[in-house]
């Protein structure tokens, strides 16, 4: 059987993804969450797992370096890649929000906003739809700091528990898209390795049913 490469996002959802793959009978016996190893093979050697940064998963899949990717919808929306999104794995749930300081002018009254975000494309699309002109500032983390120090009026970021927003004295000004972990597939791979990819997707969907 041909080998498939799956790119998996390092970080907060990695353990859940590995455990879902195990339930789907795709097990990586040498995997350990604290390991620095980046490539793993299942026992049958039919699946190669590569661990990459979440923001890079779509690039691996779009270029064909990986046949399949498992990644948050936030990264898919930001990368806007030419790939298939074939399953919602229903974990890693959070949402995109606009947040700012208490007392920030309501968004529908804003004439122009400076928006800090790890997701500038998502922010631009959102405010374009609302006809609010913005200047975006791309940050790579600690985004909640931007309104506190006067760098930006608002942020566009993911909110899971809401703790980071609360502990930094910000408030949610608008809810945006709901996010969860998705399975994505390279278009050419899906055309040439249809049966193997479909088999893995079916196995993962069965694994999901065991989880809920
Ligand atoms: C993410 C996100 C928020 C936080 C939201 O940051 O950018 O800052 O998590 O989670 P919460 O609602 O549960 O507090 P991450 O932890 O990835 O760190 P970063 O600031 O380095 O991007």
PDB file of C-alpha atoms and ligand atoms in Angstrom:
ATOM      1  CA  UNK A   1       0.000   0.000   0.000  1.00  0.00           C
ATOM      2  CA  UNK A   2       1.279   3.484  -0.844  1.00  0.00           C
ATOM      3  CA  UNK A   3       2.515   5.671   1.983  1.00  0.00           C
ATOM      4  CA  UNK A   4       0.638   8.818   2.986  1.00  0.00           C
ATOM      5  CA  UNK A   5       2.188  11.798   4.734  1.00  0.00           C
ATOM      6  CA  UNK A   6       0.131  13.553   7.384  1.00  0.00           C
ATOM      7  CA  UNK A   7       1.217  17.002   8.613  1.00  0.00           C
ATOM      8  CA  UNK A   8       0.123  17.591  12.151  1.00  0.00           C
ATOM      9  CA  UNK A   9       0.085  20.915  13.996  1.00  0.00           C
ATOM     10  CA  UNK A  10       2.455  21.047  16.961  1.00  0.00           C
ATOM     11  CA  UNK A  11       1.007  22.653  20.046  1.00  0.00           C
ATOM     12  CA  UNK A  12      -2.131  22.520  22.114  1.00  0.00           C
ATOM     13  CA  UNK A  13      -4.144  20.071  19.939  1.00  0.00           C
ATOM     14  CA  UNK A  14      -1.289  17.658  19.103  1.00  0.00           C
ATOM     15  CA  UNK A  15      -1.999  15.189  21.914  1.00  0.00           C
ATOM     16  CA  UNK A  16      -5.698  15.051  21.046  1.00  0.00           C
ATOM     17  CA  UNK A  17      -4.851  14.458  17.397  1.00  0.00           C
ATOM     18  CA  UNK A  18      -2.481  11.592  18.231  1.00  0.00           C
ATOM     19  CA  UNK A  19      -5.101  10.044  20.495  1.00  0.00           C
ATOM     20  CA  UNK A  20      -7.729  10.352  17.722  1.00  0.00           C
ATOM     21  CA  UNK A  21      -5.347   8.670  15.244  1.00  0.00           C
ATOM     22  CA  UNK A  22      -4.821   5.863  17.762  1.00  0.00           C
ATOM     23  CA  UNK A  23      -8.576   5.357  18.008  1.00  0.00           C
ATOM     24  CA  UNK A  24      -8.561   5.257  14.200  1.00  0.00           C
ATOM     25  CA  UNK A  25      -6.007   2.377  14.344  1.00  0.00           C
ATOM     26  CA  UNK A  26      -3.173   4.619  13.150  1.00  0.00           C
ATOM     27  CA  UNK A  27      -0.752   4.335  16.060  1.00  0.00           C
ATOM     28  CA  UNK A  28       2.751   5.730  16.465  1.00  0.00           C
ATOM     29  CA  UNK A  29       4.393   3.662  19.190  1.00  0.00           C
ATOM     30  CA  UNK A  30       7.531   5.810  19.431  1.00  0.00           C
ATOM     31  CA  UNK A  31       5.523   9.040  19.861  1.00  0.00           C
ATOM     32  CA  UNK A  32       6.021  10.873  23.125  1.00  0.00           C
ATOM     33  CA  UNK A  33       4.579  14.366  23.765  1.00  0.00           C
ATOM     34  CA  UNK A  34       7.911  15.644  25.136  1.00  0.00           C
ATOM     35  CA  UNK A  35       9.968  14.217  22.281  1.00  0.00           C
ATOM     36  CA  UNK A  36      11.792  16.601  19.926  1.00  0.00           C
ATOM     37  CA  UNK A  37      11.456  14.087  17.080  1.00  0.00           C
ATOM     38  CA  UNK A  38       9.568  15.508  14.082  1.00  0.00           C
ATOM     39  CA  UNK A  39       8.885  12.409  11.942  1.00  0.00           C
ATOM     40  CA  UNK A  40       7.094   9.228  12.993  1.00  0.00           C
ATOM     41  CA  UNK A  41       5.960   6.119  11.113  1.00  0.00           C
ATOM     42  CA  UNK A  42       3.128   3.751  11.994  1.00  0.00           C
ATOM     43  CA  UNK A  43       3.990   0.072  12.432  1.00  0.00           C
ATOM     44  CA  UNK A  44       2.747  -0.903   8.944  1.00  0.00           C
ATOM     45  CA  UNK A  45       4.779   2.000   7.492  1.00  0.00           C
ATOM     46  CA  UNK A  46       1.720   3.184   5.565  1.00  0.00           C
ATOM     47  CA  UNK A  47       1.600   6.568   7.302  1.00  0.00           C
ATOM     48  CA  UNK A  48       4.376   9.073   7.881  1.00  0.00           C
ATOM     49  CA  UNK A  49       3.526  11.730  10.437  1.00  0.00           C
ATOM     50  CA  UNK A  50       5.384  15.048  10.326  1.00  0.00           C
ATOM     51  CA  UNK A  51       5.076  17.605  13.108  1.00  0.00           C
ATOM     52  CA  UNK A  52       5.082  21.175  11.845  1.00  0.00           C
ATOM     53  CA  UNK A  53       4.128  24.590  13.179  1.00  0.00           C
ATOM     54  CA  UNK A  54       0.364  25.101  13.004  1.00  0.00           C
ATOM     55  CA  UNK A  55       0.768  28.107  10.684  1.00  0.00           C
ATOM     56  CA  UNK A  56       2.739  25.927   8.235  1.00  0.00           C
ATOM     57  CA  UNK A  57       0.383  22.926   7.946  1.00  0.00           C
ATOM     58  CA  UNK A  58      -1.573  24.408   5.017  1.00  0.00           C
ATOM     59  CA  UNK A  59       1.686  25.167   3.172  1.00  0.00           C
ATOM     60  CA  UNK A  60       2.822  21.542   3.517  1.00  0.00           C
ATOM     61  CA  UNK A  61      -0.529  20.330   2.186  1.00  0.00           C
ATOM     62  CA  UNK A  62      -0.911  22.905  -0.592  1.00  0.00           C
ATOM     63  CA  UNK A  63       2.576  22.192  -1.958  1.00  0.00           C
ATOM     64  CA  UNK A  64       2.061  18.416  -1.747  1.00  0.00           C
ATOM     65  CA  UNK A  65       4.827  17.912   0.835  1.00  0.00           C
ATOM     66  CA  UNK A  66       2.032  16.328   2.878  1.00  0.00           C
ATOM     67  CA  UNK A  67      -1.029  14.558   1.482  1.00  0.00           C
ATOM     68  CA  UNK A  68      -3.175  15.276   4.530  1.00  0.00           C
ATOM     69  CA  UNK A  69      -3.070  17.987   7.206  1.00  0.00           C
ATOM     70  CA  UNK A  70      -4.710  18.234  10.600  1.00  0.00           C
ATOM     71  CA  UNK A  71      -4.973  21.856  11.649  1.00  0.00           C
ATOM     72  CA  UNK A  72      -7.204  24.526  13.194  1.00  0.00           C
ATOM     73  CA  UNK A  73      -9.727  26.362  11.036  1.00  0.00           C
ATOM     74  CA  UNK A  74      -8.059  29.609  12.177  1.00  0.00           C
ATOM     75  CA  UNK A  75      -4.907  28.726  10.243  1.00  0.00           C
ATOM     76  CA  UNK A  76      -6.920  27.595   7.221  1.00  0.00           C
ATOM     77  CA  UNK A  77      -8.878  30.877   7.119  1.00  0.00           C
ATOM     78  CA  UNK A  78      -5.665  32.896   7.398  1.00  0.00           C
ATOM     79  CA  UNK A  79      -3.740  30.916   4.759  1.00  0.00           C
ATOM     80  CA  UNK A  80      -6.750  30.694   2.390  1.00  0.00           C
ATOM     81  CA  UNK A  81      -5.064  27.757   0.599  1.00  0.00           C
ATOM     82  CA  UNK A  82      -6.132  25.868  -2.520  1.00  0.00           C
ATOM     83  CA  UNK A  83      -6.806  22.541  -0.754  1.00  0.00           C
ATOM     84  CA  UNK A  84      -9.786  20.387   0.191  1.00  0.00           C
ATOM     85  CA  UNK A  85     -11.218  20.600   3.705  1.00  0.00           C
ATOM     86  CA  UNK A  86     -12.871  17.206   4.161  1.00  0.00           C
ATOM     87  CA  UNK A  87     -13.698  16.733   7.846  1.00  0.00           C
ATOM     88  CA  UNK A  88     -14.434  18.672  11.009  1.00  0.00           C
ATOM     89  CA  UNK A  89     -12.715  16.786  13.841  1.00  0.00           C
ATOM     90  CA  UNK A  90     -14.698  18.762  16.433  1.00  0.00           C
ATOM     91  CA  UNK A  91     -11.950  19.401  18.961  1.00  0.00           C
ATOM     92  CA  UNK A  92      -9.736  22.440  19.548  1.00  0.00           C
ATOM     93  CA  UNK A  93     -12.914  24.479  19.658  1.00  0.00           C
ATOM     94  CA  UNK A  94     -12.600  28.253  20.056  1.00  0.00           C
ATOM     95  CA  UNK A  95     -13.719  31.350  18.170  1.00  0.00           C
ATOM     96  CA  UNK A  96     -12.294  34.395  16.460  1.00  0.00           C
ATOM     97  CA  UNK A  97     -13.177  37.668  18.208  1.00  0.00           C
ATOM     98  CA  UNK A  98     -12.534  41.360  17.960  1.00  0.00           C
ATOM     99  CA  UNK A  99     -11.482  42.675  21.377  1.00  0.00           C
ATOM    100  CA  UNK A 100     -10.434  46.005  22.780  1.00  0.00           C
ATOM    101  CA  UNK A 101     -10.214  48.090  25.917  1.00  0.00           C
ATOM    102  CA  UNK A 102     -13.339  48.828  27.953  1.00  0.00           C
ATOM    103  CA  UNK A 103     -14.596  52.143  26.614  1.00  0.00           C
ATOM    104  CA  UNK A 104     -13.412  51.445  23.062  1.00  0.00           C
ATOM    105  CA  UNK A 105     -15.737  53.077  20.500  1.00  0.00           C
ATOM    106  CA  UNK A 106     -18.270  50.474  19.302  1.00  0.00           C
ATOM    107  CA  UNK A 107     -17.200  48.942  15.990  1.00  0.00           C
ATOM    108  CA  UNK A 108     -20.231  50.228  14.072  1.00  0.00           C
ATOM    109  CA  UNK A 109     -19.237  53.807  14.980  1.00  0.00           C
ATOM    110  CA  UNK A 110     -15.547  53.440  14.091  1.00  0.00           C
ATOM    111  CA  UNK A 111     -14.254  55.424  11.095  1.00  0.00           C
ATOM    112  CA  UNK A 112     -10.820  53.785  11.031  1.00  0.00           C
ATOM    113  CA  UNK A 113      -9.159  51.180  13.240  1.00  0.00           C
ATOM    114  CA  UNK A 114      -5.648  49.959  13.829  1.00  0.00           C
ATOM    115  CA  UNK A 115      -5.952  46.188  14.277  1.00  0.00           C
ATOM    116  CA  UNK A 116      -3.222  43.974  15.706  1.00  0.00           C
ATOM    117  CA  UNK A 117      -3.452  40.275  14.924  1.00  0.00           C
ATOM    118  CA  UNK A 118      -1.685  37.009  14.254  1.00  0.00           C
ATOM    119  CA  UNK A 119      -4.347  36.730  11.523  1.00  0.00           C
ATOM    120  CA  UNK A 120      -4.071  39.901   9.367  1.00  0.00           C
ATOM    121  CA  UNK A 121      -5.861  38.338   6.367  1.00  0.00           C
ATOM    122  CA  UNK A 122      -8.817  37.256   8.543  1.00  0.00           C
ATOM    123  CA  UNK A 123      -8.940  40.723  10.109  1.00  0.00           C
ATOM    124  CA  UNK A 124      -8.835  42.448   6.708  1.00  0.00           C
ATOM    125  CA  UNK A 125     -11.644  40.280   5.304  1.00  0.00           C
ATOM    126  CA  UNK A 126     -13.828  40.847   8.381  1.00  0.00           C
ATOM    127  CA  UNK A 127     -13.529  44.642   8.397  1.00  0.00           C
ATOM    128  CA  UNK A 128     -13.775  44.860   4.585  1.00  0.00           C
ATOM    129  CA  UNK A 129     -17.191  43.169   4.841  1.00  0.00           C
ATOM    130  CA  UNK A 130     -18.157  45.767   7.464  1.00  0.00           C
ATOM    131  CA  UNK A 131     -16.858  48.666   5.322  1.00  0.00           C
ATOM    132  CA  UNK A 132     -14.548  49.807   8.130  1.00  0.00           C
ATOM    133  CA  UNK A 133     -11.091  50.869   6.894  1.00  0.00           C
ATOM    134  CA  UNK A 134      -8.248  49.400   8.950  1.00  0.00           C
ATOM    135  CA  UNK A 135      -4.496  49.381   9.245  1.00  0.00           C
ATOM    136  CA  UNK A 136      -3.256  45.934  10.288  1.00  0.00           C
ATOM    137  CA  UNK A 137      -0.248  45.211  12.455  1.00  0.00           C
ATOM    138  CA  UNK A 138       0.975  41.617  12.216  1.00  0.00           C
ATOM    139  CA  UNK A 139       2.090  40.161  15.544  1.00  0.00           C
ATOM    140  CA  UNK A 140       3.206  36.625  16.313  1.00  0.00           C
ATOM    141  CA  UNK A 141       1.911  36.346  19.880  1.00  0.00           C
ATOM    142  CA  UNK A 142       0.911  38.207  23.065  1.00  0.00           C
ATOM    143  CA  UNK A 143      -1.537  40.085  20.858  1.00  0.00           C
ATOM    144  CA  UNK A 144      -3.632  41.228  23.847  1.00  0.00           C
ATOM    145  CA  UNK A 145      -0.793  43.583  24.757  1.00  0.00           C
ATOM    146  CA  UNK A 146      -1.337  45.785  21.688  1.00  0.00           C
ATOM    147  CA  UNK A 147      -4.386  47.786  22.913  1.00  0.00           C
ATOM    148  CA  UNK A 148      -2.905  48.003  26.433  1.00  0.00           C
ATOM    149  CA  UNK A 149       0.166  49.858  25.259  1.00  0.00           C
ATOM    150  CA  UNK A 150      -1.587  51.952  22.607  1.00  0.00           C
ATOM    151  CA  UNK A 151      -0.155  50.076  19.634  1.00  0.00           C
ATOM    152  CA  UNK A 152      -3.588  49.200  18.248  1.00  0.00           C
ATOM    153  CA  UNK A 153      -7.246  50.095  18.837  1.00  0.00           C
ATOM    154  CA  UNK A 154      -8.407  46.486  18.748  1.00  0.00           C
ATOM    155  CA  UNK A 155      -7.173  42.948  18.190  1.00  0.00           C
ATOM    156  CA  UNK A 156      -8.507  40.048  16.153  1.00  0.00           C
ATOM    157  CA  UNK A 157      -7.578  36.847  17.928  1.00  0.00           C
ATOM    158  CA  UNK A 158      -8.794  33.431  18.982  1.00  0.00           C
ATOM    159  CA  UNK A 159     -10.576  33.124  22.310  1.00  0.00           C
ATOM    160  CA  UNK A 160     -10.909  29.751  23.995  1.00  0.00           C
ATOM    161  CA  UNK A 161     -11.510  30.128  27.760  1.00  0.00           C
ATOM    162  CA  UNK A 162     -11.504  33.950  27.642  1.00  0.00           C
ATOM    163  CA  UNK A 163      -8.853  34.046  30.395  1.00  0.00           C
ATOM    164  CA  UNK A 164      -6.262  35.989  28.388  1.00  0.00           C
ATOM    165  CA  UNK A 165      -8.809  38.644  27.405  1.00  0.00           C
ATOM    166  CA  UNK A 166     -10.103  38.931  31.005  1.00  0.00           C
ATOM    167  CA  UNK A 167      -6.723  38.942  32.730  1.00  0.00           C
ATOM    168  CA  UNK A 168      -5.557  41.756  30.494  1.00  0.00           C
ATOM    169  CA  UNK A 169      -8.634  43.898  31.096  1.00  0.00           C
ATOM    170  CA  UNK A 170      -9.980  43.662  27.546  1.00  0.00           C
ATOM    171  CA  UNK A 171     -13.531  43.001  26.396  1.00  0.00           C
ATOM    172  CA  UNK A 172     -14.954  41.184  23.399  1.00  0.00           C
ATOM    173  CA  UNK A 173     -16.431  43.676  20.929  1.00  0.00           C
ATOM    174  CA  UNK A 174     -17.617  41.177  18.319  1.00  0.00           C
ATOM    175  CA  UNK A 175     -17.760  37.411  17.828  1.00  0.00           C
ATOM    176  CA  UNK A 176     -16.478  36.117  14.520  1.00  0.00           C
ATOM    177  CA  UNK A 177     -16.101  32.557  13.106  1.00  0.00           C
ATOM    178  CA  UNK A 178     -16.250  29.419  15.227  1.00  0.00           C
ATOM    179  CA  UNK A 179     -13.078  27.363  14.983  1.00  0.00           C
ATOM    180  CA  UNK A 180     -12.250  23.685  15.370  1.00  0.00           C
ATOM    181  CA  UNK A 181      -9.634  21.256  14.100  1.00  0.00           C
ATOM    182  CA  UNK A 182     -10.096  20.219  10.460  1.00  0.00           C
ATOM    183  CA  UNK A 183      -8.720  17.535   8.163  1.00  0.00           C
ATOM    184  CA  UNK A 184      -7.410  18.970   4.898  1.00  0.00           C
ATOM    185  CA  UNK A 185      -6.128  17.218   1.781  1.00  0.00           C
ATOM    186  CA  UNK A 186      -3.853  18.138  -1.120  1.00  0.00           C
ATOM    187  CA  UNK A 187      -5.918  18.284  -4.328  1.00  0.00           C
ATOM    188  CA  UNK A 188      -3.510  16.275  -6.527  1.00  0.00           C
ATOM    189  CA  UNK A 189      -3.038  13.639  -3.793  1.00  0.00           C
ATOM    190  CA  UNK A 190      -6.788  13.227  -3.515  1.00  0.00           C
ATOM    191  CA  UNK A 191      -6.984  12.626  -7.268  1.00  0.00           C
ATOM    192  CA  UNK A 192      -4.120  10.106  -7.389  1.00  0.00           C
ATOM    193  CA  UNK A 193      -4.387   8.394  -3.973  1.00  0.00           C
ATOM    194  CA  UNK A 194      -8.173   8.584  -3.580  1.00  0.00           C
ATOM    195  CA  UNK A 195      -8.728   5.129  -2.066  1.00  0.00           C
ATOM    196  CA  UNK A 196      -5.934   5.370   0.541  1.00  0.00           C
ATOM    197  CA  UNK A 197      -6.952   8.885   1.588  1.00  0.00           C
ATOM    198  CA  UNK A 198     -10.636   7.988   1.771  1.00  0.00           C
ATOM    199  CA  UNK A 199      -9.751   4.931   3.891  1.00  0.00           C
ATOM    200  CA  UNK A 200      -7.837   7.101   6.373  1.00  0.00           C
ATOM    201  CA  UNK A 201     -10.670   9.651   6.508  1.00  0.00           C
ATOM    202  CA  UNK A 202     -13.196   6.848   7.181  1.00  0.00           C
ATOM    203  CA  UNK A 203     -10.936   5.406   9.907  1.00  0.00           C
ATOM    204  CA  UNK A 204     -10.606   8.861  11.513  1.00  0.00           C
ATOM    205  CA  UNK A 205     -14.370   9.452  11.327  1.00  0.00           C
ATOM    206  CA  UNK A 206     -14.898   6.068  13.049  1.00  0.00           C
ATOM    207  CA  UNK A 207     -12.330   7.110  15.662  1.00  0.00           C
ATOM    208  CA  UNK A 208     -14.306  10.326  16.192  1.00  0.00           C
ATOM    209  CA  UNK A 209     -17.494   8.347  16.828  1.00  0.00           C
ATOM    210  CA  UNK A 210     -15.637   6.371  19.541  1.00  0.00           C
ATOM    211  CA  UNK A 211     -14.632   9.704  21.141  1.00  0.00           C
ATOM    212  CA  UNK A 212     -18.174  11.172  21.416  1.00  0.00           C
TER     213      UNK A 212
HETATM  214  C1  LIG B   1      -3.800  32.071  22.073  1.00  0.00           C
HETATM  215  C2  LIG B   1      -4.556  33.298  21.584  1.00  0.00           C
HETATM  216  C3  LIG B   1      -4.923  33.996  22.860  1.00  0.00           C
HETATM  217  C4  LIG B   1      -5.138  32.837  23.819  1.00  0.00           C
HETATM  218  C5  LIG B   1      -6.607  32.567  23.949  1.00  0.00           C
HETATM  219  O1  LIG B   1      -2.493  32.429  22.355  1.00  0.00           O
HETATM  220  O2  LIG B   1      -3.767  34.078  20.699  1.00  0.00           O
HETATM  221  O3  LIG B   1      -3.873  34.832  23.305  1.00  0.00           O
HETATM  222  O4  LIG B   1      -4.497  31.689  23.252  1.00  0.00           O
HETATM  223  O5  LIG B   1      -6.855  31.529  24.878  1.00  0.00           O
HETATM  224  P1  LIG B   1      -7.779  31.751  26.147  1.00  0.00           P
HETATM  225  O6  LIG B   1      -9.050  32.400  25.682  1.00  0.00           O
HETATM  226  O7  LIG B   1      -8.010  30.359  26.671  1.00  0.00           O
HETATM  227  O8  LIG B   1      -7.046  32.611  27.130  1.00  0.00           O
HETATM  228  P2  LIG B   1      -1.368  31.356  22.645  1.00  0.00           P
HETATM  229  O9  LIG B   1      -1.632  30.655  23.928  1.00  0.00           O
HETATM  230  O10 LIG B   1      -1.255  30.483  21.460  1.00  0.00           O
HETATM  231  O11 LIG B   1      -0.082  32.243  22.880  1.00  0.00           O
HETATM  232  P3  LIG B   1       0.585  33.441  22.070  1.00  0.00           P
HETATM  233  O12 LIG B   1       0.165  34.684  22.783  1.00  0.00           O
HETATM  234  O13 LIG B   1       2.033  33.184  22.186  1.00  0.00           O
HETATM  235  O14 LIG B   1       0.111  33.422  20.654  1.00  0.00           O
END
